[in-house]
Every structure is written in C-alpha cells, then in structure tokens.
mmCIF file of C-alpha atoms in Angstrom:
data_model
loop_
_atom_site.group_PDB
_atom_site.id
_atom_site.type_symbol
_atom_site.label_atom_id
_atom_site.label_comp_id
_atom_site.label_asym_id
_atom_site.label_seq_id
_atom_site.Cartn_x
_atom_site.Cartn_y
_atom_site.Cartn_z
ATOM 1 C CA MET A 475 -8.720 8.495 14.986
ATOM 2 C CA SER A 476 -11.187 9.914 12.408
ATOM 3 C CA LYS A 477 -10.521 9.502 8.970
ATOM 4 C CA ARG A 478 -8.340 10.740 6.539
ATOM 5 C CA ALA A 479 -7.843 10.629 2.888
ATOM 6 C CA ILE A 480 -5.021 10.244 1.482
ATOM 7 C CA LYS A 481 -4.675 13.210 -1.427
ATOM 8 C CA GLN A 482 -1.572 12.191 -3.503
ATOM 9 C CA GLY A 483 -1.927 9.610 -6.267
ATOM 10 C CA LYS A 484 -4.985 9.486 -9.219
ATOM 11 C CA TRP A 485 -7.535 7.311 -7.057
ATOM 12 C CA GLN A 486 -9.520 8.148 -3.517
ATOM 13 C CA ARG A 487 -8.243 6.571 -0.791
ATOM 14 C CA ILE A 488 -9.552 6.890 3.063
ATOM 15 C CA PHE A 489 -8.038 5.787 6.269
ATOM 16 C CA ASP A 490 -10.173 4.829 8.817
ATOM 17 C CA PHE A 491 -8.652 3.264 12.011
ATOM 18 C CA ASP A 492 -11.803 1.577 13.526
ATOM 19 C CA PHE A 493 -11.512 -1.257 15.491
ATOM 20 C CA GLY A 494 -15.435 -1.318 15.128
ATOM 21 C CA ASN A 495 -15.769 -1.019 11.526
ATOM 22 C CA ARG A 496 -12.286 -3.283 10.395
ATOM 23 C CA ASP A 497 -12.303 -1.803 6.793
ATOM 24 C CA PHE A 498 -9.421 0.160 8.439
ATOM 25 C CA PHE A 499 -8.717 1.090 3.884
ATOM 26 C CA THR A 500 -11.037 1.971 1.193
ATOM 27 C CA ILE A 501 -9.341 2.590 -2.476
ATOM 28 C CA ALA A 502 -12.547 4.038 -4.072
ATOM 29 C CA THR A 503 -11.503 3.794 -8.432
ATOM 30 C CA ASP A 504 -13.720 4.103 -11.490
ATOM 31 C CA ARG A 505 -14.142 -0.297 -11.718
ATOM 32 C CA TYR A 506 -13.790 -0.992 -8.266
ATOM 33 C CA LYS A 507 -14.486 -0.686 -4.315
ATOM 34 C CA ILE A 508 -10.924 -2.090 -2.222
ATOM 35 C CA VAL A 509 -11.140 -2.908 0.825
ATOM 36 C CA MET A 510 -7.995 -3.864 3.629
ATOM 37 C CA SER A 511 -8.815 -4.400 6.999
ATOM 38 C CA GLY A 512 -5.600 -5.304 8.337
ATOM 39 C CA GLY A 513 -5.754 -9.439 7.762
ATOM 40 C CA SER A 514 -7.702 -9.099 4.106
ATOM 41 C CA VAL A 515 -8.218 -7.598 1.236
ATOM 42 C CA SER A 516 -11.769 -7.563 -0.204
ATOM 43 C CA VAL A 517 -12.153 -6.122 -4.477
ATOM 44 C CA SER A 518 -15.841 -5.681 -5.175
ATOM 45 C CA ASP A 519 -17.684 -3.978 -8.450
ATOM 46 C CA SER A 520 -17.827 -0.104 -7.688
ATOM 47 C CA ARG A 521 -21.482 0.268 -9.426
ATOM 48 C CA THR A 522 -22.740 -3.359 -8.544
ATOM 49 C CA GLY A 523 -21.325 -3.865 -5.607
ATOM 50 C CA GLU A 524 -20.836 -7.523 -6.530
ATOM 51 C CA GLN A 525 -17.706 -8.991 -3.989
ATOM 52 C CA LEU A 526 -15.305 -10.082 -6.978
ATOM 53 C CA PHE A 527 -12.376 -10.992 -4.913
ATOM 54 C CA GLN A 528 -11.028 -11.665 -1.382
ATOM 55 C CA LYS A 529 -8.067 -13.376 0.139
ATOM 56 C CA ARG A 530 -7.366 -13.650 4.026
ATOM 57 C CA GLY A 531 -4.310 -14.180 5.966
ATOM 58 C CA PHE A 532 -2.551 -11.374 6.080
ATOM 59 C CA HIS A 533 -0.842 -9.546 9.177
ATOM 60 C CA TYR A 534 -0.975 -5.417 9.128
ATOM 61 C CA LEU A 535 -1.887 -4.955 5.418
ATOM 62 C CA TYR A 536 -3.293 -1.446 5.673
ATOM 63 C CA THR A 537 -2.693 0.742 2.922
ATOM 64 C CA GLY A 538 -2.366 0.333 -1.092
ATOM 65 C CA ASP A 539 -2.558 2.013 -3.859
ATOM 66 C CA VAL A 540 -4.038 0.782 -7.353
ATOM 67 C CA SER A 541 -2.026 1.547 -10.935
ATOM 68 C CA PRO A 542 -4.131 3.981 -13.346
ATOM 69 C CA ASP A 543 -5.171 1.581 -15.613
ATOM 70 C CA GLU A 544 -7.133 -0.188 -12.962
ATOM 71 C CA ASN A 545 -4.968 -3.510 -13.542
ATOM 72 C CA VAL A 546 -2.435 -3.297 -10.474
ATOM 73 C CA LEU A 547 -3.692 -3.445 -7.169
ATOM 74 C CA ALA A 548 -0.463 -3.054 -4.391
ATOM 75 C CA ALA A 549 -0.720 -3.569 -0.576
ATOM 76 C CA LEU A 550 1.690 -2.619 1.693
ATOM 77 C CA GLU A 551 1.859 -4.576 5.206
ATOM 78 C CA ASN A 552 3.102 -2.463 8.526
ATOM 79 C CA GLY A 553 6.323 -4.971 8.158
ATOM 80 C CA LYS A 554 8.829 -6.022 5.818
ATOM 81 C CA HIS A 555 6.208 -6.807 2.645
ATOM 82 C CA PHE A 556 4.002 -5.615 -0.471
ATOM 83 C CA TYR A 557 1.938 -7.546 -2.049
ATOM 84 C CA ILE A 558 0.925 -7.293 -6.175
ATOM 85 C CA PHE A 559 -2.670 -8.483 -7.241
ATOM 86 C CA SER A 560 -3.700 -8.612 -10.453
ATOM 87 C CA LEU A 561 -7.171 -7.273 -10.859
ATOM 88 C CA GLN A 562 -7.552 -8.590 -14.497
ATOM 89 C CA ASN A 563 -7.282 -12.663 -12.827
ATOM 90 C CA PHE A 564 -7.691 -12.222 -9.518
ATOM 91 C CA GLY A 565 -4.893 -14.955 -9.041
ATOM 92 C CA ALA A 566 -2.328 -15.400 -6.149
ATOM 93 C CA PRO A 567 -0.419 -12.341 -4.963
ATOM 94 C CA ARG A 568 2.897 -11.703 -5.639
ATOM 95 C CA ARG A 569 4.858 -11.176 -2.361
ATOM 96 C CA VAL A 570 8.050 -8.307 -2.630
ATOM 97 C CA THR A 571 10.488 -8.505 0.164
ATOM 98 C CA LEU A 572 11.843 -4.700 1.089
ATOM 99 C CA PRO A 573 15.503 -4.314 1.302
ATOM 100 C CA ARG A 574 17.290 -6.285 4.050
ATOM 101 C CA GLY A 575 16.277 -4.308 7.544
ATOM 102 C CA TYR A 576 14.201 -2.034 6.144
ATOM 103 C CA GLU A 577 10.577 -1.917 7.310
ATOM 104 C CA SER A 578 7.461 0.356 6.440
ATOM 105 C CA ILE A 579 5.993 0.938 9.491
ATOM 106 C CA ASP A 580 2.756 3.451 9.051
ATOM 107 C CA GLY A 581 3.476 4.424 5.345
ATOM 108 C CA TYR A 582 1.712 3.980 2.307
ATOM 109 C CA PRO A 583 2.557 3.399 -1.455
ATOM 110 C CA SER A 584 1.882 5.392 -4.458
ATOM 111 C CA PHE A 585 2.230 4.497 -7.998
ATOM 112 C CA SER A 586 3.902 7.048 -10.316
ATOM 113 C CA ALA A 587 1.220 8.453 -12.839
ATOM 114 C CA ASP A 588 2.005 6.731 -16.087
ATOM 115 C CA GLY A 589 2.111 3.634 -13.810
ATOM 116 C CA ASP A 590 5.553 2.481 -14.840
ATOM 117 C CA GLU A 591 6.783 3.282 -11.115
ATOM 118 C CA LEU A 592 5.707 2.123 -7.865
ATOM 119 C CA MET A 593 6.915 4.007 -4.687
ATOM 120 C CA VAL A 594 7.466 2.530 -1.406
ATOM 121 C CA PRO A 595 8.215 4.137 1.967
ATOM 122 C CA ALA A 596 10.916 2.216 3.943
ATOM 123 C CA SER A 597 12.626 3.138 7.237
ATOM 124 C CA ILE A 598 15.173 1.755 9.113
ATOM 125 C CA TYR A 599 16.598 2.226 12.890
ATOM 126 C CA ARG A 600 20.542 2.848 12.991
ATOM 127 C CA ALA A 601 22.149 4.630 15.736
ATOM 128 C CA GLY A 602 19.549 5.908 18.164
ATOM 129 C CA GLU A 603 16.548 7.043 15.563
ATOM 130 C CA TYR A 604 14.772 6.197 12.548
ATOM 131 C CA HIS A 605 16.041 6.820 8.882
ATOM 132 C CA TYR A 606 13.268 7.389 6.317
ATOM 133 C CA PHE A 607 13.135 6.102 2.346
ATOM 134 C CA LEU A 608 11.603 5.916 -0.533
ATOM 135 C CA CYS A 609 11.741 2.722 -2.723
ATOM 136 C CA LYS A 610 11.028 3.268 -6.121
ATOM 137 C CA TYR A 611 10.156 -0.244 -8.110
ATOM 138 C CA ASP A 612 9.651 -0.702 -11.284
ATOM 139 C CA THR A 613 6.297 -2.293 -12.134
ATOM 140 C CA ALA A 614 7.046 -4.516 -14.916
ATOM 141 C CA ALA A 615 8.993 -6.995 -12.507
ATOM 142 C CA TYR A 616 9.159 -5.129 -9.604
ATOM 143 C CA ASN A 617 12.805 -4.810 -8.884
ATOM 144 C CA LEU A 618 14.426 -2.308 -7.022
ATOM 145 C CA LEU A 619 15.626 1.029 -8.956
ATOM 146 C CA SER A 620 16.111 3.775 -6.537
ATOM 147 C CA MET A 621 16.588 4.487 -2.470
ATOM 148 C CA GLU A 622 16.403 7.496 -1.509
ATOM 149 C CA GLU A 623 16.823 8.932 1.829
ATOM 150 C CA ILE A 624 14.177 11.772 2.723
ATOM 151 C CA ASP A 625 13.098 13.404 5.351
ATOM 152 C CA ASP A 626 10.725 12.474 7.611
ATOM 153 C CA ASP A 627 8.737 15.373 7.003
ATOM 154 C CA GLU A 628 8.202 13.969 3.364
ATOM 155 C CA PHE A 629 7.305 10.746 4.560
ATOM 156 C CA PRO A 630 3.480 9.370 3.244
ATOM 157 C CA PHE A 631 3.017 8.560 6.901
ATOM 158 C CA TRP A 632 -1.586 7.777 7.100
ATOM 159 C CA LEU A 633 -0.754 7.971 11.097
ATOM 160 C CA VAL A 634 -0.649 11.572 11.638
#
C-alpha cells in the first residue's frame, strides 16, 4: 500500500502501512511530529527532532488527530477504545471506550475546527451487514454527545 494523505482536518496526517518502516501514521503540526506504529506513540519537537515523549504497550493504535491548539492528541485504536494524550505535560493517557458493541476499524478521528468536539468513526455488525456511525464527543470530558448513522462512503476510512 502506498502512502495516503488524510485531507480532513488542520494538520498534515499521512498513513503509510509499510511493515518495513513501522511508522504507520504520522501527524505533523507546527510544534510536533507524532508517529504511531500500532504498538507505540512517539512525540518529537518538529523543529529540533528531539523526542519529547514515547508510550508503548498499545495494540493496533494506527490513527489520530491533534487539537487545533496543539494541546491534545487523540489516538484511535483498531478496536473499542481511543486515547487522549496531553501534549502539555505528557502525563498518562486517558482511555475512552466506544459505546457497547461498537468498534472503530480502519477509520480515523478528527477534531472540529474549534476543538470543542472529537468525531470518532465506529461500526457495528448487525443482521449480516456493517452499519457505520460518527460518534461526537465533547473535548471537555470526552462524553458522548451524539451518534449519527452514516453511509459507508461517508465513513472516514484510512484503508482505501
């Protein structure tokens, strides 16, 4: 698979599922270069290249987005959770579970332009077919605000 740029959102996001490289997803902001390898997240200073933070021990953590103010990283796993990382103090990430029975497979999250909401794609397999949803979370407490069923051609897939 060749590199794929995610056009939605403020920051440059590149997906490159190359097993030789292992840097599957890269987010470039004004201040940071963030790399996800499926099992880890690494944050570096975009100007100096100095590594600021690394966290390992994840499973299938492939996509994410950074808030417009560059204070928060939302990292989405292929599965039932997403993680919220503070880019201010690099403390322990917060794990948020998707609604019961839903998973996010091969999708990517996006912050709203004002940073007040995080849109997380999710799906469920019912009655012999997949149903796709866009879950909206507030970014103050990461509570689910709404779930809207969407067509599969509206689902933000990174794997196309």
